[in-house]
Amino acid sequence: MLQSVLIQHLGQHIDETVVVQGWLHTKRSSGKVAFLQLRDGTGFVQGVAAKTEVSDDVFALATSLTQESSLRVTGVVVKDDRAPSGVELQVQNLEVLHLTHDYPITPKEHGVDFLLDHRHLWIRGPRQRSILKIRAEIIKAIRQFLDDRDFTQVDPPILTPSSCEGTTNLFHTQYFDRDAYLTQSGQLYMEAAAMALGRVYSFGPTFRAEKSKTRRHLIEFWMIEPEMAYTTHEESLDIQEQLIQHIVHHVLTKCQVELKAIGRDIPALENAIAPFPRISYDEAIELLQNDGHSIQWGEDFGAPHEAAIVEHYSRPVFIERFPTSIKAFYMKPDPDRPEVVLCADLLAPEGYGEIIGGSQRIDDAELLASRFAEHELPAEAYAWYMDLRQYGSVPHSGFGLGLERTVAWICGLEHVRETIPFPRLLYRLYP
Ligand code: 4AD
Ligand code: MG
């Protein structure tokens, strides 16, 4: 029995006879030779079946193959500098596991709704495969960065009794005879974990019942939430920019093939080098007003505002110290200016908007209690969270990195729907 080899490793088997197990992506054939574009998920390779080199049966089979038929192809690996993979497979034998009929996604153009309805098949295409590969490398880079810096992964619950980011977009569910919600953010639990383990991070799905149909919103998205004891707002920003720089560097190193396959503007990505500019909310308002926007101090930014701000920079930019009145209850006020909080949003360049939201947290029990009252939050539900300020409270900070927005920016995508294998959108729960 011949050894089967992944397409990405074929370069290590020049002049050997191997078996490739995969699917037919495309085919061209003349009366004398069939060119089979094969894919196995790890890459693409051209198989060449020449009429003079194979049996009549095999040649007939090769010319009758249809898109997405599953195959075992035996052949000799030969060097081919013109091929993107650097090799070609000279076909000797073919085994068809399943002959596909009428594969719905043809090389012609399809509408987005059609493609989303066929997402389970759409992910086989070279562009979608590349995006999912880059997503996986981004996850790897994040874990590597945090693990190397003494962070411990801690998993917060997904079913929760109360909200973290406000009650308007909670997903309600039934927990036996009680009400429960799908988590919007694991942050409050991560604060508890930081007091137990020092530097922690979570990585998991979060849910927001947001009635927004924009190119940046998903209903279910993945977040990485680092939380750090004995860490100030400024120290947290240093870690955030190092993390982003590390992710970009990792993808540029590991994913050249995929970045090319999706046509990413690579020099634009190479600009993401720390330190990133840090401007205050006040400065951002002034900048927007000078650009002719009618926004006033105290209002939150919308997507057009964020896009206008990043126009002024070629790197990611931090907007710091937002008005206390528009931010979450747990954010620590600036001691010199309590009308603003020690927080920052990191905006990605090229109009991708906020990829990180973070802050220093309130560590004073009395102030936190008064915030619960102001925000009309039920104190009993948060009693455990208050305990963290009763027993060895310390300055601490953390942030949430939205995985899909980060993937959208790094891949240069129009819409977050392509950044996740099976997107959950306002009007989409299928497949
Ligand atoms: O700014 P957010 O709401 O912050 C929090 O949830 C904090 N509790 C995080 C923390 O400090 N531990 O969300 C964080 C990030 C945003 O910057 C954005 O990248 C992403 O999560 N995000 C979304 N991504 C896709 N679809 C949505 N509907 C998103 N909402 C937030
Ligand atoms: Mg935010």
Coordinates of C-alpha atoms and ligand atoms in Angstrom, one line a residue:
M1 CA 0.0 0.0 0.0
L2 CA 1.4 3.4 -1.0
Q3 CA 1.8 6.2 1.5
S4 CA -0.8 9.0 1.2
V5 CA 0.7 12.5 1.4
L6 CA -0.9 15.8 2.1
I7 CA -0.6 18.2 -0.8
Q8 CA 1.3 20.8 1.4
H9 CA 4.0 18.2 1.9
L10 CA 4.4 17.0 -1.7
G11 CA 7.5 19.1 -2.1
Q12 CA 9.3 16.7 0.2
H13 CA 8.5 13.8 -2.1
I14 CA 10.0 14.8 -5.5
D15 CA 10.3 11.9 -7.9
E16 CA 8.4 9.5 -5.5
T17 CA 5.2 7.8 -6.3
V18 CA 2.5 8.8 -3.8
V19 CA -1.2 8.8 -3.2
V20 CA -3.1 12.1 -2.9
Q21 CA -6.6 11.9 -1.3
G22 CA -8.8 14.8 -2.1
W23 CA -11.5 16.4 -4.3
L24 CA -11.5 17.6 -7.9
H25 CA -11.6 21.4 -7.9
T26 CA -11.5 22.1 -11.6
K27 CA -10.6 20.1 -14.8
R28 CA -9.4 20.9 -18.3
S29 CA -8.9 18.2 -20.9
S30 CA -8.0 17.7 -24.5
G31 CA -8.1 14.4 -26.4
K32 CA -4.6 13.7 -25.2
V33 CA -4.3 15.0 -21.6
A34 CA -6.5 15.8 -18.7
F35 CA -5.4 18.5 -16.2
L36 CA -7.0 17.9 -12.8
Q37 CA -6.8 20.7 -10.2
L38 CA -6.9 18.7 -6.9
R39 CA -7.5 20.0 -3.4
D40 CA -7.2 18.3 -0.1
G41 CA -7.7 21.2 2.3
T42 CA -4.0 21.7 2.8
G43 CA -3.4 23.0 -0.7
F44 CA -3.9 22.6 -4.4
V45 CA -1.9 20.6 -6.9
Q46 CA -2.3 19.9 -10.6
G47 CA -2.6 16.3 -11.6
V48 CA -1.7 15.6 -15.2
A49 CA -3.2 12.4 -16.8
A50 CA -1.6 11.8 -20.2
K51 CA -3.4 9.4 -22.5
T52 CA 0.0 7.8 -23.4
E53 CA 0.9 7.2 -19.8
V54 CA -2.2 5.7 -18.2
S55 CA -4.6 2.9 -19.1
D56 CA -7.6 3.7 -21.4
D57 CA -9.9 3.2 -18.4
V58 CA -8.0 5.6 -16.2
F59 CA -7.9 8.2 -19.0
A60 CA -11.6 7.8 -19.6
L61 CA -12.2 8.2 -15.9
A62 CA -10.1 11.3 -15.7
T63 CA -11.9 13.0 -18.5
S64 CA -15.3 12.2 -17.0
L65 CA -14.6 13.6 -13.5
T66 CA -16.9 16.2 -12.2
Q67 CA -16.3 19.1 -9.8
E68 CA -16.0 18.1 -6.1
S69 CA -15.8 14.3 -6.8
S70 CA -13.8 12.6 -4.2
L71 CA -10.7 10.8 -5.4
R72 CA -7.6 8.9 -4.5
V73 CA -4.9 9.7 -7.1
T74 CA -1.7 7.8 -7.5
G75 CA 1.1 9.6 -9.3
V76 CA 4.7 10.7 -9.4
V77 CA 5.6 14.0 -7.8
V78 CA 7.6 16.2 -10.2
K79 CA 9.1 19.6 -9.6
D80 CA 7.4 22.4 -11.5
D81 CA 8.6 25.9 -10.8
R82 CA 5.6 27.5 -12.6
A83 CA 3.1 25.9 -10.2
P84 CA 2.1 27.8 -7.1
S85 CA 2.8 24.6 -5.0
G86 CA 6.1 24.1 -6.8
V87 CA 5.1 20.6 -7.9
E88 CA 2.9 18.7 -10.2
L89 CA 1.5 15.1 -10.0
Q90 CA 1.9 12.8 -13.0
V91 CA -1.1 10.6 -12.7
Q92 CA -0.7 6.9 -12.9
N93 CA -4.0 5.7 -11.4
L94 CA -7.3 7.1 -10.2
E95 CA -9.9 5.8 -7.7
V96 CA -13.2 7.6 -7.5
L97 CA -14.8 7.4 -4.1
H98 CA -17.8 9.4 -5.0
L99 CA -18.8 10.9 -8.3
T100 CA -20.5 14.3 -7.6
H101 CA -23.4 15.4 -9.7
D102 CA -24.5 19.1 -10.1
Y103 CA -22.3 20.7 -7.5
P104 CA -24.2 23.9 -6.8
I105 CA -21.2 26.3 -6.5
T106 CA -19.8 26.6 -10.0
P107 CA -16.9 28.8 -11.1
K108 CA -19.4 31.5 -12.3
E109 CA -20.5 34.3 -10.0
H110 CA -23.0 33.6 -7.3
G111 CA -25.0 36.1 -5.1
V112 CA -24.2 36.4 -1.4
D113 CA -27.5 34.9 -0.2
F114 CA -27.0 31.9 -2.4
L115 CA -23.4 31.4 -1.1
L116 CA -24.6 31.8 2.5
D117 CA -27.3 29.2 2.0
H118 CA -24.6 26.9 0.8
R119 CA -22.0 27.9 3.4
H120 CA -21.4 24.2 4.2
L121 CA -20.0 23.9 0.6
W122 CA -18.8 27.5 0.1
I123 CA -16.0 26.9 2.7
R124 CA -14.4 24.5 0.3
G125 CA -13.5 27.3 -2.1
P126 CA -9.9 28.5 -2.2
R127 CA -10.8 32.0 -0.9
Q128 CA -12.9 30.8 2.0
R129 CA -10.4 28.1 2.9
S130 CA -7.6 30.7 3.0
I131 CA -9.6 32.9 5.3
L132 CA -10.3 30.0 7.7
K133 CA -6.7 29.1 7.6
I134 CA -5.7 32.7 8.5
R135 CA -8.3 32.7 11.3
A136 CA -6.7 29.6 12.8
E137 CA -3.2 31.2 12.6
I138 CA -4.5 34.3 14.3
I139 CA -5.9 32.2 17.1
K140 CA -2.5 30.4 17.4
A141 CA -0.7 33.7 17.5
I142 CA -2.9 35.0 20.3
R143 CA -2.5 32.0 22.4
Q144 CA 1.2 31.9 21.8
F145 CA 1.6 35.5 22.8
L146 CA -0.4 35.2 26.0
D147 CA 1.0 31.8 27.0
D148 CA 4.5 33.1 26.6
R149 CA 3.7 36.0 28.9
D150 CA 2.5 34.0 31.9
F151 CA -1.2 34.3 31.2
T152 CA -3.3 31.2 32.2
Q153 CA -6.4 30.3 30.2
V154 CA -9.5 30.3 32.2
D155 CA -13.0 29.4 30.8
P156 CA -15.9 31.5 32.0
P157 CA -19.5 30.2 31.8
I158 CA -21.6 30.6 28.8
L159 CA -25.0 30.5 30.6
T160 CA -25.1 33.4 33.0
P161 CA -27.7 34.9 35.4
S162 CA -26.9 38.5 34.7
S163 CA -25.4 40.9 32.1
C164 CA -21.9 42.3 31.7
E165 CA -22.2 44.9 28.9
G166 CA -25.8 46.1 29.6
T167 CA -29.2 44.5 29.3
T168 CA -30.3 45.7 25.9
N169 CA -28.8 42.9 23.7
L170 CA -29.0 39.9 26.0
F171 CA -30.0 36.5 24.6
H172 CA -32.6 35.2 26.9
T173 CA -33.0 31.5 27.6
Q174 CA -34.7 29.2 30.2
Y175 CA -32.5 27.6 32.9
F176 CA -35.0 25.1 34.2
D177 CA -37.5 27.3 36.1
R178 CA -35.2 30.4 36.1
D179 CA -34.2 33.0 33.5
A180 CA -30.7 32.9 32.1
Y181 CA -28.7 34.6 29.4
L182 CA -26.1 33.6 27.0
T183 CA -22.8 35.4 27.9
Q184 CA -22.1 38.8 26.2
S185 CA -18.6 38.8 27.7
G186 CA -16.8 36.7 30.3
Q187 CA -15.1 39.7 31.8
L188 CA -16.7 39.8 35.3
Y189 CA -15.7 36.1 35.8
M190 CA -12.3 36.8 34.4
E191 CA -11.8 39.5 37.1
A192 CA -12.4 36.9 39.7
A193 CA -10.0 34.6 37.9
A194 CA -7.3 37.3 37.8
M195 CA -7.5 37.6 41.6
A196 CA -6.9 33.8 41.7
L197 CA -4.2 33.4 39.0
G198 CA -2.8 36.9 38.3
R199 CA -2.8 37.1 34.5
V200 CA -5.6 35.2 32.8
Y201 CA -7.4 35.1 29.4
S202 CA -10.6 33.5 28.1
F203 CA -11.3 32.5 24.6
G204 CA -14.8 31.6 23.7
P205 CA -18.0 32.4 21.9
T206 CA -20.1 35.4 23.1
F207 CA -23.6 36.3 22.1
R208 CA -25.3 39.6 21.4
A209 CA -28.9 40.0 20.3
E210 CA -28.1 43.1 18.4
K211 CA -30.7 44.2 15.9
S212 CA -27.9 45.7 13.7
K213 CA -27.4 44.5 10.2
T214 CA -23.9 46.0 9.5
R215 CA -20.8 44.6 8.0
R216 CA -19.2 44.4 11.4
H217 CA -21.8 42.8 13.6
L218 CA -22.3 39.1 14.3
I219 CA -24.9 37.7 16.7
E220 CA -22.4 35.0 17.8
F221 CA -18.8 36.0 17.8
W222 CA -15.6 34.9 19.5
M223 CA -13.7 37.0 22.0
I224 CA -10.3 36.8 23.7
E225 CA -10.5 38.5 27.1
P226 CA -7.2 39.0 29.0
E227 CA -7.5 40.3 32.5
M228 CA -4.6 41.3 34.6
A229 CA -4.2 42.0 38.4
Y230 CA -1.9 44.8 39.5
T231 CA -2.1 46.3 36.0
T232 CA -3.0 49.9 35.1
H233 CA -4.8 51.2 32.0
E234 CA -1.5 52.3 30.4
E235 CA 0.2 49.0 31.0
S236 CA -2.8 47.2 29.5
L237 CA -2.5 49.4 26.3
D238 CA 1.2 48.4 26.0
I239 CA 0.2 44.7 26.1
Q240 CA -2.7 45.3 23.6
E241 CA -0.4 46.9 21.0
Q242 CA 2.3 44.2 21.4
L243 CA -0.4 41.5 20.9
I244 CA -1.7 43.1 17.7
Q245 CA 1.8 43.6 16.4
H246 CA 2.5 39.9 17.2
I247 CA -0.6 38.7 15.4
V248 CA 0.2 40.7 12.2
H249 CA 3.8 39.5 12.2
H250 CA 2.7 35.9 12.7
V251 CA 0.2 36.0 9.8
L252 CA 2.7 37.8 7.5
T253 CA 5.2 35.0 8.3
K254 CA 3.0 32.0 8.1
C255 CA 0.2 32.9 5.7
Q256 CA 1.9 34.4 2.6
V257 CA 0.1 31.9 0.3
E258 CA -3.3 32.6 1.8
L259 CA -2.8 36.4 1.9
K260 CA -2.0 36.2 -1.8
A261 CA -4.9 33.9 -2.6
I262 CA -7.3 36.5 -1.1
G263 CA -5.5 39.5 -2.7
R264 CA -4.7 41.2 0.6
D265 CA -2.8 44.5 0.3
I266 CA 0.3 43.3 2.2
P267 CA 2.2 46.6 2.6
A268 CA -0.9 48.1 4.4
L269 CA -0.7 45.3 6.9
E270 CA 3.0 45.7 7.4
N271 CA 2.3 49.2 8.9
A272 CA 0.9 47.7 12.1
I273 CA 4.0 48.3 14.2
A274 CA 3.8 49.4 17.8
P275 CA 3.6 51.9 19.4
F276 CA 0.2 52.8 18.1
P277 CA -1.0 56.4 18.3
R278 CA -3.1 57.2 21.4
I279 CA -5.5 60.0 21.2
S280 CA -8.1 61.0 23.8
Y281 CA -11.8 61.0 23.2
D282 CA -11.7 64.8 23.4
E283 CA -9.1 65.0 20.6
A284 CA -11.2 62.6 18.5
I285 CA -14.3 64.8 18.9
E286 CA -12.2 67.8 17.9
L287 CA -10.8 66.0 14.9
L288 CA -14.3 64.9 13.8
Q289 CA -15.7 68.4 14.2
N290 CA -12.8 69.8 12.1
D291 CA -13.7 67.3 9.5
G292 CA -17.3 68.7 9.4
H293 CA -19.1 66.0 11.5
S294 CA -21.8 67.4 13.8
I295 CA -20.9 65.2 16.8
Q296 CA -20.9 66.7 20.3
W297 CA -18.9 65.8 23.4
G298 CA -20.8 63.1 25.2
E299 CA -22.0 61.3 22.2
D300 CA -20.7 57.8 21.2
F301 CA -19.0 57.1 17.9
G302 CA -20.8 55.4 15.0
A303 CA -19.1 53.5 12.2
P304 CA -18.8 56.6 10.0
H305 CA -17.0 58.5 12.9
E306 CA -14.6 55.6 13.4
A307 CA -13.9 55.5 9.7
A308 CA -13.2 59.2 9.7
I309 CA -10.8 59.0 12.6
V310 CA -8.7 56.2 11.2
E311 CA -8.4 58.1 7.9
H312 CA -5.8 60.2 9.7
Y313 CA -3.6 57.2 10.5
S314 CA -2.0 54.3 8.7
R315 CA -1.7 52.2 11.9
P316 CA -4.3 51.0 14.5
V317 CA -5.1 53.9 16.8
F318 CA -6.3 53.9 20.5
I319 CA -9.1 56.3 21.5
E320 CA -8.8 56.8 25.3
R321 CA -10.9 58.2 28.1
F322 CA -14.5 58.2 26.9
P323 CA -17.2 60.0 28.9
T324 CA -18.2 58.0 32.0
S325 CA -21.9 58.5 31.0
I326 CA -21.6 56.4 27.8
K327 CA -19.4 53.5 29.1
A328 CA -20.0 50.4 31.1
F329 CA -20.6 50.5 34.9
Y330 CA -17.3 48.7 35.8
M331 CA -14.9 51.2 34.3
K332 CA -12.7 53.2 36.6
P333 CA -13.0 57.0 36.4
D334 CA -9.9 59.0 35.7
P335 CA -8.9 60.2 39.2
D336 CA -8.0 63.6 37.7
R337 CA -11.2 63.9 35.7
P338 CA -14.0 61.7 36.9
E339 CA -16.2 62.7 33.9
V340 CA -14.1 60.3 31.8
V341 CA -13.1 56.7 32.4
L342 CA -9.7 54.9 32.0
C343 CA -10.7 53.0 28.9
A344 CA -9.7 52.7 25.3
D345 CA -11.0 51.3 22.0
L346 CA -8.5 50.2 19.5
L347 CA -9.6 51.1 16.0
A348 CA -8.2 49.1 13.1
P349 CA -7.0 51.0 10.0
E350 CA -8.8 51.0 6.6
G351 CA -12.2 51.5 8.2
Y352 CA -12.5 48.2 10.0
G353 CA -13.5 49.9 13.2
E354 CA -13.1 48.8 16.9
I355 CA -11.3 45.5 17.3
I356 CA -10.5 45.9 21.0
G357 CA -12.5 47.4 23.9
G358 CA -10.7 47.6 27.3
S359 CA -10.4 49.4 30.5
Q360 CA -9.1 49.6 34.0
R361 CA -11.8 48.4 36.4
I362 CA -13.2 50.0 39.5
D363 CA -11.5 48.5 42.5
D364 CA -13.2 50.6 45.2
A365 CA -16.2 48.8 46.8
E366 CA -18.1 52.0 47.6
L367 CA -17.8 53.5 44.1
L368 CA -18.8 50.2 42.5
A369 CA -21.9 50.0 44.8
S370 CA -23.0 53.5 43.7
R371 CA -22.5 52.5 40.0
F372 CA -24.9 49.6 40.5
A373 CA -27.5 52.0 41.8
E374 CA -27.0 54.5 38.9
H375 CA -27.2 51.7 36.3
E376 CA -30.2 50.2 38.1
L377 CA -28.5 46.8 38.3
P378 CA -29.8 44.3 40.9
A379 CA -27.1 44.3 43.6
E380 CA -27.9 40.7 44.7
A381 CA -27.1 39.3 41.3
Y382 CA -23.7 40.9 41.5
A383 CA -22.9 40.1 45.1
W384 CA -20.1 37.8 44.2
Y385 CA -18.6 40.5 42.0
M386 CA -18.7 42.9 44.9
D387 CA -16.8 40.4 47.0
L388 CA -13.8 40.9 44.7
R389 CA -13.6 44.5 46.1
Q390 CA -14.0 43.3 49.7
Y391 CA -11.2 40.8 49.8
G392 CA -7.8 42.0 48.7
S393 CA -9.0 44.4 46.0
V394 CA -6.2 45.6 43.6
P395 CA -5.9 47.8 40.5
H396 CA -6.6 45.6 37.5
S397 CA -7.3 46.0 33.8
G398 CA -8.4 43.9 30.9
F399 CA -9.7 44.0 27.4
G400 CA -11.7 42.1 24.8
L401 CA -10.4 41.4 21.4
G402 CA -13.1 40.6 18.8
L403 CA -11.7 37.7 16.8
E404 CA -13.9 38.1 13.7
R405 CA -13.3 41.9 13.3
T406 CA -9.6 41.2 13.6
V407 CA -9.8 38.5 10.9
A408 CA -11.8 40.9 8.7
W409 CA -9.2 43.6 9.0
I410 CA -6.2 41.3 8.6
C411 CA -7.8 39.6 5.5
G412 CA -9.1 42.9 4.1
L413 CA -12.7 41.6 3.9
E414 CA -15.8 43.6 3.1
H415 CA -17.9 41.8 5.7
V416 CA -17.4 39.8 8.9
R417 CA -19.7 37.0 7.6
E418 CA -16.7 35.5 5.8
T419 CA -14.5 35.4 8.9
I420 CA -16.3 32.6 10.8
P421 CA -17.2 29.2 9.4
F422 CA -20.9 29.4 10.0
P423 CA -22.0 33.0 10.6
R424 CA -25.0 33.8 12.8
L425 CA -26.5 37.0 11.4
L426 CA -29.6 39.0 12.2
Y427 CA -31.6 37.1 9.5
R428 CA -29.6 33.9 9.3
L429 CA -29.5 30.8 11.5
Y430 CA -29.0 28.3 8.6
P431 CA -26.9 26.2 7.9
Ligands
4AD1 O1 -16.3 46.5 23.4 P1 -16.9 45.2 23.9 O2 -18.4 45.2 24.1 O3 -16.2 44.9 25.3 C1 -16.5 44.0 26.2 O4 -17.3 43.1 26.0 C2 -15.6 44.0 27.4 N1 -16.3 43.3 28.5 C3 -14.3 43.3 27.1 C4 -13.4 43.3 28.2 O5 -12.9 44.3 28.7 N2 -13.0 42.1 28.7 O6 -16.5 44.0 23.0 C5 -15.1 43.7 22.7 C6 -14.9 43.5 21.3 C7 -15.1 44.7 20.4 O7 -14.0 45.6 20.4 C8 -15.3 44.1 19.0 O8 -14.1 43.8 18.4 C9 -16.0 42.8 19.4 O9 -15.7 42.5 20.7 N3 -17.5 42.8 19.2 C10 -18.1 42.2 18.1 N4 -17.7 41.5 17.1 C11 -18.6 41.1 16.2 N5 -19.9 41.3 16.3 C12 -20.4 42.0 17.4 N6 -21.7 42.1 17.5 C13 -19.5 42.5 18.3 N7 -19.6 43.2 19.5 C14 -18.4 43.4 20.0
MG2 MG -16.7 48.4 22.7

